[in-house]
Each structure stands twice: as C-alpha cells, then as structure tokens.
Coordinates of C-alpha atoms in Angstrom, one line a residue:
X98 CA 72.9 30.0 108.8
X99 CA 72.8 30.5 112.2
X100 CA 73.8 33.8 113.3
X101 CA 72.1 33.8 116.8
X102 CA 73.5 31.6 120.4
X103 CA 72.2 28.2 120.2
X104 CA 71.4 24.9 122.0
X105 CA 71.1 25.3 126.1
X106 CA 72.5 29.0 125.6
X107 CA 69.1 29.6 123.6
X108 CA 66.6 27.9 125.4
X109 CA 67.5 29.0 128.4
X110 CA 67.9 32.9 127.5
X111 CA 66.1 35.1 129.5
X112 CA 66.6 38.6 127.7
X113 CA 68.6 41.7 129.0
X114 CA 65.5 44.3 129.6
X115 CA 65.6 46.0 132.7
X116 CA 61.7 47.0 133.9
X117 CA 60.7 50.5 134.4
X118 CA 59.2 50.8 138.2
X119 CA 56.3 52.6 137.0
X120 CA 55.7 50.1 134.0
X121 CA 52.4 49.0 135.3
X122 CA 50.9 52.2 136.3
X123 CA 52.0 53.5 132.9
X124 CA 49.7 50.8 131.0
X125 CA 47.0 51.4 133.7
X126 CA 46.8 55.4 133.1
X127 CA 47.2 54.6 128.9
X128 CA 44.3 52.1 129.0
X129 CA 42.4 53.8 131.3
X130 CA 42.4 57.1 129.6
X131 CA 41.6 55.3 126.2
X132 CA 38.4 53.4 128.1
X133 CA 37.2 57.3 128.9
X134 CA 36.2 57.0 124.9
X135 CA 33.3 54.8 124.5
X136 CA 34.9 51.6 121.9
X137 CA 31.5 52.7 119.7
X138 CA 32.4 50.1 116.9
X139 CA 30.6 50.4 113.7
X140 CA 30.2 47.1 111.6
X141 CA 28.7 47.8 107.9
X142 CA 28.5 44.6 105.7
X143 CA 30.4 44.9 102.7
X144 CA 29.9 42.7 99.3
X145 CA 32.5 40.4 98.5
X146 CA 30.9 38.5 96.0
X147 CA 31.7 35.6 98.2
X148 CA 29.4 32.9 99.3
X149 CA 30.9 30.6 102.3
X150 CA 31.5 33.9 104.3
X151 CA 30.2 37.6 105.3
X152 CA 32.4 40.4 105.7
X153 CA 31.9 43.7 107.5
X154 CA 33.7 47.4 107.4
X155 CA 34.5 47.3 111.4
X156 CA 35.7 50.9 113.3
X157 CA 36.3 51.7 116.7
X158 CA 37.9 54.2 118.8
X159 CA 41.2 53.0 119.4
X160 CA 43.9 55.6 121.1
X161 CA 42.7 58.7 122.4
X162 CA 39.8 58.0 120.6
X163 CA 40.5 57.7 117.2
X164 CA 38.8 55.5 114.7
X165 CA 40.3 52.0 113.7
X166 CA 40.1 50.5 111.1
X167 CA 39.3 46.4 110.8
X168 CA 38.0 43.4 108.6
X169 CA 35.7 41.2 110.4
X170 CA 34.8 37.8 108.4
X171 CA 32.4 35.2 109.4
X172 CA 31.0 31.8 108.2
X173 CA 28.2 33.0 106.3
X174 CA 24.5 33.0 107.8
X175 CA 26.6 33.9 111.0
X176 CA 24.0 35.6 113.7
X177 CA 23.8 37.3 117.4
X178 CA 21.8 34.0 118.0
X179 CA 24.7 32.0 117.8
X180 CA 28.1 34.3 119.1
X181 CA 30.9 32.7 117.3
X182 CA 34.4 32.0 119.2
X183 CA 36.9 34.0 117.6
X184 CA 40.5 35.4 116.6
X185 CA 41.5 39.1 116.5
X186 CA 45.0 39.1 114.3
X187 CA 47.4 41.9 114.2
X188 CA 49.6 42.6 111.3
X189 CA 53.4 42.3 110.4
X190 CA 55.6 45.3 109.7
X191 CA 54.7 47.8 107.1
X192 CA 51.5 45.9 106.2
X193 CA 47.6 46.9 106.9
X194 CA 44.7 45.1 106.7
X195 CA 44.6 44.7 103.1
X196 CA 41.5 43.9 100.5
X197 CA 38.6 41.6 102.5
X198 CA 38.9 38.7 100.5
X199 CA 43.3 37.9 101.2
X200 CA 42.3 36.4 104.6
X201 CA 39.7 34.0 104.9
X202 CA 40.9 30.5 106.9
X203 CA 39.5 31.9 110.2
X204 CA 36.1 32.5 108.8
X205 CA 36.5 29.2 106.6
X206 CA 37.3 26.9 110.2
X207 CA 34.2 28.1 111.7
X208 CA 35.7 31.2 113.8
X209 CA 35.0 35.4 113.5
X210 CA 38.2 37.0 112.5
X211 CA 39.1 40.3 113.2
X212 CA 42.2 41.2 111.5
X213 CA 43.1 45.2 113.3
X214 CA 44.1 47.2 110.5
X215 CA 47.7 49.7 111.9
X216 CA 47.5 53.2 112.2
X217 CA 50.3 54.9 109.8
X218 CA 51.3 51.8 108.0
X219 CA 49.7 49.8 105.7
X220 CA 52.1 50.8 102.4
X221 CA 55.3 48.5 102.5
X222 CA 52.7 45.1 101.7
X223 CA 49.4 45.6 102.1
X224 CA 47.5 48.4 101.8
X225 CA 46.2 49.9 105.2
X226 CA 43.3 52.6 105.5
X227 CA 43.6 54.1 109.0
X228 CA 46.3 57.1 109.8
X229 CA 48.5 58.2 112.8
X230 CA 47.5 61.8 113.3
X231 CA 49.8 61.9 116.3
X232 CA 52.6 63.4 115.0
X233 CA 56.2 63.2 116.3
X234 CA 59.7 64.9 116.6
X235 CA 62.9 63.6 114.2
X236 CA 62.7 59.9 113.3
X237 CA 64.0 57.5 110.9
X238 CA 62.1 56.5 108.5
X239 CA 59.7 53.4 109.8
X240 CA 57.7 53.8 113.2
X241 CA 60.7 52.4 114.8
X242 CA 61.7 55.9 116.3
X243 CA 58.3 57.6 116.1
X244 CA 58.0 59.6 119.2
X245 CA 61.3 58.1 121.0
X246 CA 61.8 60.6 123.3
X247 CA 59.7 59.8 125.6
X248 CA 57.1 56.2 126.6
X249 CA 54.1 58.8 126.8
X250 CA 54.7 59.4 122.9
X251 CA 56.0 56.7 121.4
X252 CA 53.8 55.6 118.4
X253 CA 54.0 52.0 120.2
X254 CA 52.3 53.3 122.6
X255 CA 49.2 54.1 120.4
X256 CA 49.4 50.8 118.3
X257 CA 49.5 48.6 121.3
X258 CA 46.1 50.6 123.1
X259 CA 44.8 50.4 119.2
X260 CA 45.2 46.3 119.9
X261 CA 44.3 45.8 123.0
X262 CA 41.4 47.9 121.9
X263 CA 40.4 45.9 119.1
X264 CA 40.1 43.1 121.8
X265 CA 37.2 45.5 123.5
X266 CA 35.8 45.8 120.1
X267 CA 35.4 42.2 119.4
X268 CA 33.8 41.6 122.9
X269 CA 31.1 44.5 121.9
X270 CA 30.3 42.6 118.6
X271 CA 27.2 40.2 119.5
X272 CA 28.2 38.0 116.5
X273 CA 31.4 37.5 118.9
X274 CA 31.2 35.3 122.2
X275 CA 33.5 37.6 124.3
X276 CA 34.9 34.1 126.7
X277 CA 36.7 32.7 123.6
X278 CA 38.7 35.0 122.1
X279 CA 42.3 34.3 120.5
X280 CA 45.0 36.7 119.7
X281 CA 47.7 35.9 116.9
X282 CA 50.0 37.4 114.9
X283 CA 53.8 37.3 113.1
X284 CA 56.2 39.6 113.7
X285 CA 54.8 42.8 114.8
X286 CA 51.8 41.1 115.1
X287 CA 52.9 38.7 117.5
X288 CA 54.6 41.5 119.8
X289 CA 51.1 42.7 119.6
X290 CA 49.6 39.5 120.7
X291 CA 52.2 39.2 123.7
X292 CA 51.7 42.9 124.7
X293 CA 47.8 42.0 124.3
X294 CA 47.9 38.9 126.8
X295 CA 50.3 40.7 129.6
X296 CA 47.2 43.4 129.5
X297 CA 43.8 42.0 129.0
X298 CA 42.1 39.2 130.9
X299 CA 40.5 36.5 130.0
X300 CA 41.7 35.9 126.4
X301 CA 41.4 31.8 125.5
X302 CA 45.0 31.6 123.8
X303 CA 47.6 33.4 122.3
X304 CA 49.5 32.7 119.4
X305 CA 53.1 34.7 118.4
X306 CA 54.8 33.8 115.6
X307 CA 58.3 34.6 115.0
X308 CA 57.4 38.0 117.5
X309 CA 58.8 40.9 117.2
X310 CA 59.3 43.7 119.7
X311 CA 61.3 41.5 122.1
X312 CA 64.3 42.4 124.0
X313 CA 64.9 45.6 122.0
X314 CA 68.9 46.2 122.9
X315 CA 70.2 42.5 122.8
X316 CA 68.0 42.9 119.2
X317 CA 70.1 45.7 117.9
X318 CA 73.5 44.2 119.0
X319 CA 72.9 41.1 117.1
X320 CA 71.5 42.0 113.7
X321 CA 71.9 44.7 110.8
X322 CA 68.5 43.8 110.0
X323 CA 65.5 46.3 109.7
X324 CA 63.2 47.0 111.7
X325 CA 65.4 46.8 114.7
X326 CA 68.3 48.5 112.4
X327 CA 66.3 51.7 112.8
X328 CA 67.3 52.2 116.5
X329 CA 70.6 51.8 115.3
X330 CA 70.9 54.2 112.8
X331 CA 69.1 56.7 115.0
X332 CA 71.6 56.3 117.7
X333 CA 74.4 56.4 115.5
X334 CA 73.0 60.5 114.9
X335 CA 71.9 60.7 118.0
X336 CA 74.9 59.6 120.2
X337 CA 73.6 60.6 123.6
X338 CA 70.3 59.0 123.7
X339 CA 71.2 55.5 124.0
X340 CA 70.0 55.8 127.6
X341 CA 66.5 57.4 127.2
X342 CA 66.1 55.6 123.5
X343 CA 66.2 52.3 125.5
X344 CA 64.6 53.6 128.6
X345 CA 61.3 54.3 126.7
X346 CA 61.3 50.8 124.7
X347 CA 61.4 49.1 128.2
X348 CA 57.7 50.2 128.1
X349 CA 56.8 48.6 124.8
X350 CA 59.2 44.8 125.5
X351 CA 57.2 42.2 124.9
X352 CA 59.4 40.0 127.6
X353 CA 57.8 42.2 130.4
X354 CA 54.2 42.1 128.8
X355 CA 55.3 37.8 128.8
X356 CA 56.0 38.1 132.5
X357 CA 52.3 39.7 132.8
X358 CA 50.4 37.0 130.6
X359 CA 48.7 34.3 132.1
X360 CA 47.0 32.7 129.0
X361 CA 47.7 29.7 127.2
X362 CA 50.4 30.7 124.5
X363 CA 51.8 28.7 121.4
X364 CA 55.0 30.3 120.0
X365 CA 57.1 30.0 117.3
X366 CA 60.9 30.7 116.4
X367 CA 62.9 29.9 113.4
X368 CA 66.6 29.3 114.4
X369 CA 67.8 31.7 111.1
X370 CA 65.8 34.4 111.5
X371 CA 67.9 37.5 111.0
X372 CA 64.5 40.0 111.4
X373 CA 63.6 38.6 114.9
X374 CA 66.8 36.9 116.2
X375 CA 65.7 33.6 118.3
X376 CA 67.2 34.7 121.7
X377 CA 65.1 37.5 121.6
X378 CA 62.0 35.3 120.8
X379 CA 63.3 33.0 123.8
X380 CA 63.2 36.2 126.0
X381 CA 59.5 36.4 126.0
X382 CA 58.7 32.7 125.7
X383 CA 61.0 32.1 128.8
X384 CA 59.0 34.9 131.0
X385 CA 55.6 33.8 129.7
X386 CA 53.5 33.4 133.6
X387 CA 51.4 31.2 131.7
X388 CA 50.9 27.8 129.9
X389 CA 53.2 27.5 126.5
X390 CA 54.0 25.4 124.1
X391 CA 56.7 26.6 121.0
X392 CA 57.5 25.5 117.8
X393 CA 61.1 25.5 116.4
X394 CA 61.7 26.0 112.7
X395 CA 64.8 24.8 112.4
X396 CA 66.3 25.5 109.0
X397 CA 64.1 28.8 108.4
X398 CA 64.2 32.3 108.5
X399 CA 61.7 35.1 109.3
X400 CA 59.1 33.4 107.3
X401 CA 59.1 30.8 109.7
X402 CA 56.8 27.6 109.0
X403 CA 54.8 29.8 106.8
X404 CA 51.9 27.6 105.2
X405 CA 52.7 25.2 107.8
X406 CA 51.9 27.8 110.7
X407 CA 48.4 27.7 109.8
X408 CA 48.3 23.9 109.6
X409 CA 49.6 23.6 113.0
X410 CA 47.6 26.2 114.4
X411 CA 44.4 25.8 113.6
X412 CA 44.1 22.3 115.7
X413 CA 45.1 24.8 119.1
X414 CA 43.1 27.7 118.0
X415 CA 40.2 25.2 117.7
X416 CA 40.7 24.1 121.3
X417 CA 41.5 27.5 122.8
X418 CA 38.5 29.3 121.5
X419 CA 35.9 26.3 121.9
X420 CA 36.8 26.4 125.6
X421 CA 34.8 29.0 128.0
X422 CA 36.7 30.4 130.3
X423 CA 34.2 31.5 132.2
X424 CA 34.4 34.9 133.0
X425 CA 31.8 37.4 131.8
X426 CA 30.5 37.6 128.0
X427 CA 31.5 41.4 128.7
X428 CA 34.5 40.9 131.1
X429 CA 36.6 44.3 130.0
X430 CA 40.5 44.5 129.6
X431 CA 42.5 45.0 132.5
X432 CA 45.4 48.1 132.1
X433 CA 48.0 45.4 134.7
X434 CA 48.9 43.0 136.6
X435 CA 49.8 44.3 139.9

C-alpha cells in the first residue's frame, strides 16, 4: 500500500536537505587527494567457460589508494582496435560483485560492463572480495553509521571516491571508449550513479533505479525500514547527535549531487517502496540540472520493475552510450561544480 505522500504532493517534492557551504570544496579536496594515486588498473582475463563473452579480474586504486575490486565483461573477440561504449554498475545494499558469469546483458547488447565490486560488503547477497581497511568508531551494524562522526570519515565517503573512481578506471581501459560511458545502479547503486553524475563530467547517461541515499532525514521519519532504520537506531543511543549525524549525511545526499548533474538521467520509483520511500526518490529527480525522464511503478515495491527494468533500459542505454559527447577519449572526472 502506499505509505508515502502521493499525487501533486509527490511530484512536486523537493526534499528537506539543507547544503553544507563547503560541500563542493569537500568533494574537490576527496577527489583530488584520491587522483594523487595513480588509478593503475590491472585487467587479467579470467576463464569462464563462456563463449559469446570475455571476462577480466579488474583492480584499481580507489580511496586513498586502495585496490578495488571489479568484473569487466565484453562481447567476445572484443579489442583496443574497436573501444566499446560502455556501463560501469554499482551494486545494491549488502551485495558485491558476485561470481563473473550472474551478470552478462551488458556484454550480451554489445556494451563493456564494469560492475564496481563495494569495499566492506559483499556478504548479505552476493559475495564481494574487496575490504574497508578504514576502520571506524561505534556503529550499528550495516555501513549506515560507519564513521558518522564526521563527513571526512564516513565510509560513504570512501565508496562514493571508490565509484567515481571506477569511472577513471574504465576511461584507462583501451577496450573502453572513454566519451560513452553510462552509470546505473538500484538502490545503493543508484545513489551511487547520482553521486557519480553530480561529480564527473562527461558521462553519456545515468540511470537510478529506485536510488537510495536520498534525503536522509525526511527517509528516516517515514519508514522503519533498513537501511535507513540504522540512523534511527543509532540516534535512539546516541540522543545528542541528531545534529552532527545529519550534518555529515548532507555530504553524502544524492539530492545535492542531483543539483550538480548535468547528464541525461532515466529514473525509476515504485510508489510502495518501503526501502526507498518515493518522495525521497522525487528529491533527487526534482533537483536533477540535467535532462530526465522517470519511470513510475505503480503497484511495486523496492523491487521496482525488476525484469522489466532491463527491458526498458537497454533501448536508452543503447542511445546514451552510442552518442559521443565529444569531449576527450581521456577527459578525467571533475571533484565539482562550482
């Protein structure tokens, strides 16, 4: 059922998030002192025993230099003679990049995937194979909370230079044409994807489904439901952070990363999603500075159109990557807007 405002109260929702004044210098410093690491990706070819596509073992240094963990999967016969448009995916909640062979329509439409695995997860659904050394004072469990006390060590902070770093790595990759890049994701993913697009230029489209990491406080006001319960039960311990707890997510919103993001984006929401309540979805999708289409589930939850999301985004995807943008094959990420 629907748990969440509706009609002209939703779709014209514009979140509740105020914005830090130092919230693009922030991201410039974080991205900038990650760029001091060179993004040396690795990219072994693994065996899959499949024949339609190749697969590699992809690393590269994500935050403060650590390594990072990714899939890469490409039509097969796929060479530097040809660079291939492509789509770097981030992952839901809990999950990591999983076995090479779960995740092959990318690869299977003609387009390199690079699906980022996510430090410190990677147990609650599929498996994940990179760690978060960083470590972090009293949390609840989940990455919710990791590092709360302050923006400079909030474990978001690490996962989001981790993505936008993947987008570096892809870019490095000559079986990759660095103009037609994609980013997409569900859930945490698609937080990732908006947090992505308000940081890096030149990306060809960007695709959120059902995002998460939008419009933190509303969030926890309006569901019991996990992820965002974990602020909640973190404030009900710690009664006088409220303040800072919500000061440092301002950082990490994907409604002022929206504000930021100038590239073509095609959203989704699903009206009885109780994981990522629509209004906050709306948040972000209302602020987007660019282009955007979004599709409504109407009578789903947080699964959203599942199977059908693919259907309906691969047409998009298709036109967003095959399109140049025409800045340069090795154009880097910007940390801002200013």
């Amino acid at each position: 059922m629907y748990t969440d405002i509706t009609g002209p109260d939703l779709t014209s929702y514009r979140g509740s998030v105020a914005e830090p004044d130092d919230f693009d210098d922030f991201w410039r410093r974080t991205l900038s002192a990650a760029r001091e690491h060179p993004i040396a990706v690795q990219a072994d070819r693994v065996d899959t025993g499949l024949a339609t596509v190749d697969t590699y073992d992809v690393s590269f240094a994500g935050w403060d230099g650590q390594r990072i963990a990714a899939w890469l999967t490409v039509p097969a016969g796929s060479s530097a003679a040809a660079p291939l448009p492509a789509v770097v995916e981030y992952i839901g909640y809990g999950g990591g990049r999983g076995l090479p062979t779960e995740r092959l329509l990318w690869a299977s439409a003609g387009v390199a995937h690079l699906l980022m695995d996510t430090r410190g997860q990677g147990s609650g659904w599929a498996t994940g194979d990179t760690p978060d050394p960083d470590g972090s004072g009293p949390a609840i469990p989940g990455v919710m909370t990791r590092g709360i006390e302050s923006p400079d060590t909030y474990y978001f902070r690490r996962l989001t230079t981790d993505a936008v770093r993947a987008v570096d790595a892809a870019r490095d990759l000559d079986l990759i044409d660095g103009d037609r890049i994609a980013v997409l994701g569900g859930s945490q993913g698609g937080g990732l994807a908006i947090a992505v697009a308000g940081l890096v230029e030149g990306l060809a489209g960007v695709f959120p489904r059902v995002p998460f990491l939008c419009d933190h406080r509303h969030a926890t006001q309006i569901t019991d439901a996990y992820p965002y319960h974990e602020l909640v039960d973190y404030l009900a311990t710690h009664r006088t952070a409220t303040d800072r707890v919500f000061g440092t997510l301002a950082y990490f919103d994907g409604v002022l990363h929206a504000a930021r993001a100038s590239a073509p984006a095609w959203f989704s929401v699903a009206l009885m999603d109780p994981i990522c309540p629509p209004s906050t979805v709306y948040a972000a999708y209302n602020a987007w500075a660019g282009p955007k289409e979004i599709t409504v589930w109407e009578y789903n939850g947080h699964e959203g159109g599942g199977p059908h999301e693919d259907a309906d985004t691969l047409p998009p995807v298709a036109r967003a990557v095959r399109l140049r943008s025409g800045g340069a094959r090795r154009q880097r990420a910007r940390a801002c807007s200013t």
